[in-house]
Amino acid sequence: MFRHHSQPLVTAPAETAVLALLLAEGPLSRVELARRTGLSSTAVTKAARPLIDDGYLYELPPERTAPGAGRPVNPLAVAPDREYFIGLKISADQLFGAVCDLRAGVRATAVRPLGEITPEAVAPLVAELVDELLDTEPAFRDRTRHLGVAVNGDVDRESGRLRHSGLLGWRDVPLADLLAASTGLSVTVENDVRALTVAEHWFGEGIGTGYFALVTIGAGIGSALVVNGRLLRGAYGVAGEVGHLCVDPTGPRCRCGARGCVEAIASTEAILAAVRRDTEDGHLTFDEAVRMARDGHPAARAAFARAGQAIGVGIAALVNLVGPERVVVSGEGVDAYDLLGRHIQDAYAAQAFGAASRCPLSLRPLPWEEWARGAAAVAIQALFPQYTATPTAGAG
């Protein structure tokens, strides 16, 4: 089924360029592939041939590029069912899993609750969830060799080690090795926001962009950046941490220890704390705070306004520094976007410098399947060593 079970699909730069472009933007003719990749037509044909022979690419029926044009062309397309990938999102209380095809199309999903949150307890539950997903359709098991894992925290993708996750309470966990042993699959581990950004850049809102940013709002404020077509990690692995930009030096203390971070003002916990303080109701829930704001309660509306302003200022700083072509705002916090959106947009417009203000902000709803799809996209990316060997990804 696979030439080399655990090795990358493509290693040559030409094969990588052709397959990556077809995954994101195919079908494309060989002429268009040559133009877009800078390769010669002969090099494109040579790069495509082994991928066609292995069933990853196929030729569409001949078509003419224009009325009266000469020889018809045979566009090349990706065969999405040639290989499948498992995507797994580990949250504080549940495992979310999905089977995705080669173009990150979701083919099956499953959820499993978590009891004890330790790596040793989670690993066998992951194996059970993977087995459940692989048994969904007969073709899945024979055509799946990669598992992508998305997890909150500081991840060393190259070694597969989770250095620290405050959400899970894990530190220095060899997660890739642990889950490879329990599932028998090749495992790639990535920070959850970075994984989501991979999916959006390769298969979603960011297709075709060289500069792209994704910001998630919710329990935390996460972000990741794409620069020159690659996710940016930076020298210390925290490039793009918009959640920990200081927007108010006298503001509330953040969980990172600093004061006035975007996250300290705009996370769901921070918003709720502000409404509880101003209403003197320590038992208030976040959903109740949302309802109060929608009903016009001044303190609740003010808390969401401050949060939206902080997010907008943070995004503007990101755009001013990096100059993305597009920013996607996502996360569970978008459910309250009606309370945040105007304040985000107003603060962004006020702080974005010059032509940078032309960068559009797009709202992207985020059902849990998208986190698992992001993890699967990381597994797909593992087919391309040139993408995984280069320092990658933003922060979350």
Short mmCIF file of C-alpha atoms in Angstrom, two decimals, residues 48-281:
data_model
loop_
_atom_site.label_atom_id
_atom_site.label_comp_id
_atom_site.label_asym_id
_atom_site.label_seq_id
_atom_site.Cartn_x
_atom_site.Cartn_y
_atom_site.Cartn_z
CA ALA A 48 4.49 14.03 -11.18
CA ARG A 49 5.23 10.64 -12.71
CA PRO A 50 6.01 8.66 -9.49
CA LEU A 51 3.05 10.30 -7.74
CA ILE A 52 0.77 9.22 -10.58
CA ASP A 53 2.24 5.71 -10.51
CA ASP A 54 1.62 5.49 -6.74
CA GLY A 55 -1.96 6.72 -7.11
CA TYR A 56 -1.58 10.07 -5.36
CA LEU A 57 -2.19 12.04 -8.54
CA TYR A 58 -4.29 11.34 -11.59
CA GLU A 59 -4.95 13.02 -14.91
CA LEU A 60 -8.33 14.54 -15.67
CA PRO A 61 -9.84 14.23 -19.16
CA PRO A 62 -8.31 16.54 -21.79
CA GLU A 63 -9.61 20.10 -21.93
CA ARG A 64 -8.79 23.11 -24.05
CA THR A 65 -7.55 26.19 -22.23
CA ALA A 66 -9.52 28.53 -24.51
CA PRO A 67 -11.69 28.43 -27.66
CA GLY A 68 -9.49 27.75 -30.64
CA ALA A 69 -6.50 26.86 -28.45
CA GLY A 70 -4.09 24.21 -29.65
CA ARG A 71 -3.38 20.87 -28.08
CA PRO A 72 -5.75 20.03 -25.17
CA VAL A 73 -4.17 19.73 -21.72
CA ASN A 74 -4.71 17.04 -19.09
CA PRO A 75 -4.94 18.77 -15.67
CA LEU A 76 -3.45 16.93 -12.72
CA ALA A 77 -5.50 16.37 -9.58
CA VAL A 78 -4.95 14.83 -6.17
CA ALA A 79 -6.64 11.50 -5.41
CA PRO A 80 -7.96 12.34 -1.93
CA ASP A 81 -8.79 8.73 -1.01
CA ARG A 82 -5.27 7.46 -1.70
CA GLU A 83 -4.31 7.95 1.94
CA TYR A 84 -6.13 8.81 5.16
CA PHE A 85 -4.97 10.58 8.31
CA ILE A 86 -6.16 10.56 11.89
CA GLY A 87 -6.42 13.92 13.62
CA LEU A 88 -6.69 14.06 17.41
CA LYS A 89 -7.35 17.02 19.69
CA ILE A 90 -6.64 16.45 23.39
CA SER A 91 -8.66 18.80 25.59
CA ALA A 92 -8.93 18.91 29.38
CA ASP A 93 -11.93 16.60 29.48
CA GLN A 94 -12.38 14.99 26.04
CA LEU A 95 -10.61 13.45 23.08
CA PHE A 96 -11.83 14.64 19.68
CA GLY A 97 -10.87 12.51 16.69
CA ALA A 98 -11.38 12.63 12.93
CA VAL A 99 -10.39 10.68 9.86
CA CYS A 100 -9.42 13.04 7.04
CA ASP A 101 -8.50 12.39 3.44
CA LEU A 102 -5.44 13.72 1.64
CA ARG A 103 -7.08 17.14 1.17
CA ALA A 104 -8.16 17.38 4.82
CA GLY A 105 -11.77 16.49 4.07
CA VAL A 106 -13.39 15.11 7.22
CA ARG A 107 -14.63 11.56 6.58
CA ALA A 108 -15.47 10.31 10.08
CA THR A 109 -15.48 11.70 13.63
CA ALA A 110 -15.58 10.37 17.19
CA VAL A 111 -15.48 11.78 20.71
CA ARG A 112 -14.39 10.13 23.94
CA PRO A 113 -14.62 11.58 27.47
CA LEU A 114 -11.53 11.70 29.64
CA GLY A 115 -11.47 10.78 33.29
CA GLU A 116 -7.97 10.75 34.71
CA ILE A 117 -5.83 13.31 32.90
CA THR A 118 -2.38 11.76 32.88
CA PRO A 119 -0.34 10.78 29.82
CA GLU A 120 -0.35 7.15 30.91
CA ALA A 121 -4.15 7.12 31.28
CA VAL A 122 -4.80 9.02 28.04
CA ALA A 123 -2.58 6.87 25.76
CA PRO A 124 -4.77 3.71 25.85
CA LEU A 125 -7.90 5.82 25.35
CA VAL A 126 -6.29 7.36 22.27
CA ALA A 127 -5.60 3.85 20.95
CA GLU A 128 -9.26 2.90 21.48
CA LEU A 129 -10.47 6.05 19.72
CA VAL A 130 -8.11 5.46 16.80
CA ASP A 131 -9.36 1.87 16.46
CA GLU A 132 -12.96 3.10 16.49
CA LEU A 133 -12.21 5.59 13.73
CA LEU A 134 -10.25 3.12 11.59
CA ASP A 135 -13.12 0.63 11.77
CA THR A 136 -15.61 3.18 10.43
CA GLU A 137 -14.86 2.21 6.82
CA PRO A 138 -12.94 -0.81 5.45
CA ALA A 139 -10.46 1.34 3.51
CA PHE A 140 -9.36 3.42 6.46
CA ARG A 141 -7.16 0.91 8.25
CA ASP A 142 -5.14 -0.15 5.20
CA ARG A 143 -4.62 3.42 4.02
CA THR A 144 -3.74 5.16 7.30
CA ARG A 145 -0.23 5.46 8.68
CA HIS A 146 -0.12 8.94 10.24
CA LEU A 147 -1.66 10.37 13.41
CA GLY A 148 -1.57 14.12 14.03
CA VAL A 149 -2.08 15.33 17.60
CA ALA A 150 -3.09 18.87 18.56
CA VAL A 151 -2.55 19.86 22.17
CA ASN A 152 -2.47 23.04 24.22
CA GLY A 153 0.96 24.21 25.30
CA ASP A 154 4.61 24.40 24.36
CA VAL A 155 5.39 21.65 21.85
CA ASP A 156 8.72 20.64 20.35
CA ARG A 157 7.38 19.32 17.07
CA GLU A 158 10.68 17.90 15.87
CA SER A 159 11.09 15.61 18.90
CA GLY A 160 7.37 15.09 19.51
CA ARG A 161 7.76 16.23 23.10
CA LEU A 162 5.18 18.30 24.98
CA ARG A 163 7.37 20.59 27.03
CA HIS A 164 4.56 22.09 29.06
CA SER A 165 0.77 22.38 29.01
CA GLY A 166 -0.84 24.44 31.74
CA LEU A 167 -4.29 23.27 30.64
CA LEU A 168 -3.43 19.58 31.05
CA GLY A 169 -0.88 19.97 33.81
CA TRP A 170 1.68 18.01 31.77
CA ARG A 171 5.38 18.76 31.62
CA ASP A 172 8.16 17.17 29.55
CA VAL A 173 6.02 14.36 28.07
CA PRO A 174 7.39 12.35 25.08
CA LEU A 175 3.91 12.38 23.61
CA ALA A 176 4.74 11.27 20.06
CA ASP A 177 6.65 8.21 21.28
CA LEU A 178 3.94 7.38 23.81
CA LEU A 179 1.11 7.49 21.26
CA ALA A 180 3.13 5.77 18.52
CA ALA A 181 3.61 2.86 20.91
CA SER A 182 -0.10 2.69 21.76
CA THR A 183 -1.47 3.12 18.21
CA GLY A 184 1.22 1.76 15.89
CA LEU A 185 1.02 4.89 13.75
CA SER A 186 3.61 7.53 12.92
CA VAL A 187 2.80 10.46 15.20
CA THR A 188 3.31 14.20 14.77
CA VAL A 189 2.50 16.46 17.73
CA GLU A 190 1.83 20.17 17.38
CA ASN A 191 0.44 23.05 19.40
CA ASP A 192 -3.31 23.22 18.77
CA VAL A 193 -3.40 26.79 17.44
CA ARG A 194 -0.49 26.09 15.10
CA ALA A 195 -2.24 22.94 13.87
CA LEU A 196 -5.40 24.91 13.16
CA THR A 197 -3.30 27.45 11.27
CA VAL A 198 -1.76 24.71 9.11
CA ALA A 199 -5.27 23.59 8.13
CA GLU A 200 -6.41 27.13 7.35
CA HIS A 201 -3.27 27.99 5.39
CA TRP A 202 -3.18 24.81 3.31
CA PHE A 203 -6.88 24.03 2.97
CA GLY A 204 -8.93 27.02 4.11
CA GLU A 205 -8.98 30.81 4.28
CA GLY A 206 -5.23 31.12 3.83
CA ILE A 207 -4.85 29.19 0.56
CA GLY A 208 -2.47 30.98 -1.77
CA THR A 209 -1.21 33.49 0.80
CA GLY A 210 2.45 33.97 1.66
CA TYR A 211 1.63 35.99 4.78
CA PHE A 212 -1.26 34.85 6.94
CA ALA A 213 -2.33 35.00 10.60
CA LEU A 214 -4.85 33.16 12.72
CA VAL A 215 -6.06 34.38 16.12
CA THR A 216 -8.17 32.26 18.45
CA ILE A 217 -10.31 33.73 21.20
CA GLY A 218 -11.85 31.84 24.09
CA ALA A 219 -10.36 30.31 27.25
CA GLY A 220 -7.05 31.74 26.01
CA ILE A 221 -5.99 34.09 23.26
CA GLY A 222 -3.82 32.18 20.80
CA SER A 223 -2.24 33.04 17.49
CA ALA A 224 0.09 31.80 14.78
CA LEU A 225 1.79 33.44 11.82
CA VAL A 226 2.69 32.34 8.32
CA VAL A 227 5.64 34.22 6.82
CA ASN A 228 6.93 33.48 3.31
CA GLY A 229 4.58 30.52 3.15
CA ARG A 230 5.91 28.89 6.33
CA LEU A 231 4.60 28.89 9.85
CA LEU A 232 6.85 31.03 12.03
CA ARG A 233 8.17 29.77 15.37
CA GLY A 234 10.98 32.23 16.01
CA ALA A 235 14.19 31.68 17.94
CA TYR A 236 12.42 30.74 21.18
CA GLY A 237 9.25 29.10 19.90
CA VAL A 238 6.83 31.88 20.87
CA ALA A 239 6.71 34.11 17.78
CA GLY A 240 3.28 35.62 17.24
CA GLU A 241 2.03 35.38 20.84
CA VAL A 242 -0.64 38.05 20.47
CA GLY A 243 -2.29 36.89 23.69
CA HIS A 244 0.69 38.10 25.68
CA LEU A 245 1.16 41.48 24.07
CA CYS A 246 0.75 44.15 26.74
CA VAL A 247 -2.12 46.49 25.92
CA ASP A 248 -2.54 47.98 29.42
CA PRO A 249 0.53 48.14 31.71
CA THR A 250 -1.71 48.82 34.71
CA GLY A 251 -4.20 46.10 33.77
CA PRO A 252 -4.97 42.80 35.50
CA ARG A 253 -2.29 40.23 36.19
CA CYS A 254 -2.03 37.55 33.50
CA ARG A 255 -1.43 33.86 34.20
CA CYS A 256 1.98 34.34 32.53
CA GLY A 257 2.93 36.70 35.37
CA ALA A 258 2.85 39.95 33.39
CA ARG A 259 0.24 42.70 33.61
CA GLY A 260 -2.22 43.89 31.00
CA CYS A 261 -1.78 41.12 28.42
CA VAL A 262 -4.54 40.75 25.82
CA GLU A 263 -5.40 37.39 27.40
CA ALA A 264 -5.65 38.91 30.89
CA ILE A 265 -8.41 41.19 29.59
CA ALA A 266 -10.09 39.24 26.79
CA SER A 267 -10.15 35.53 27.68
CA THR A 268 -13.50 34.12 28.75
CA GLU A 269 -12.13 33.76 32.29
CA ALA A 270 -11.01 37.40 32.34
CA ILE A 271 -14.33 38.68 31.02
CA LEU A 272 -16.22 36.61 33.56
CA ALA A 273 -13.98 37.83 36.40
CA ALA A 274 -14.63 41.44 35.40
CA VAL A 275 -18.41 40.97 35.30
CA ARG A 276 -18.39 39.11 38.62
CA ARG A 277 -16.36 41.90 40.22
CA ASP A 278 -18.55 44.69 38.89
CA THR A 279 -21.81 42.91 39.78
CA GLU A 280 -20.51 41.45 43.07
CA ASP A 281 -21.89 38.07 41.99
#
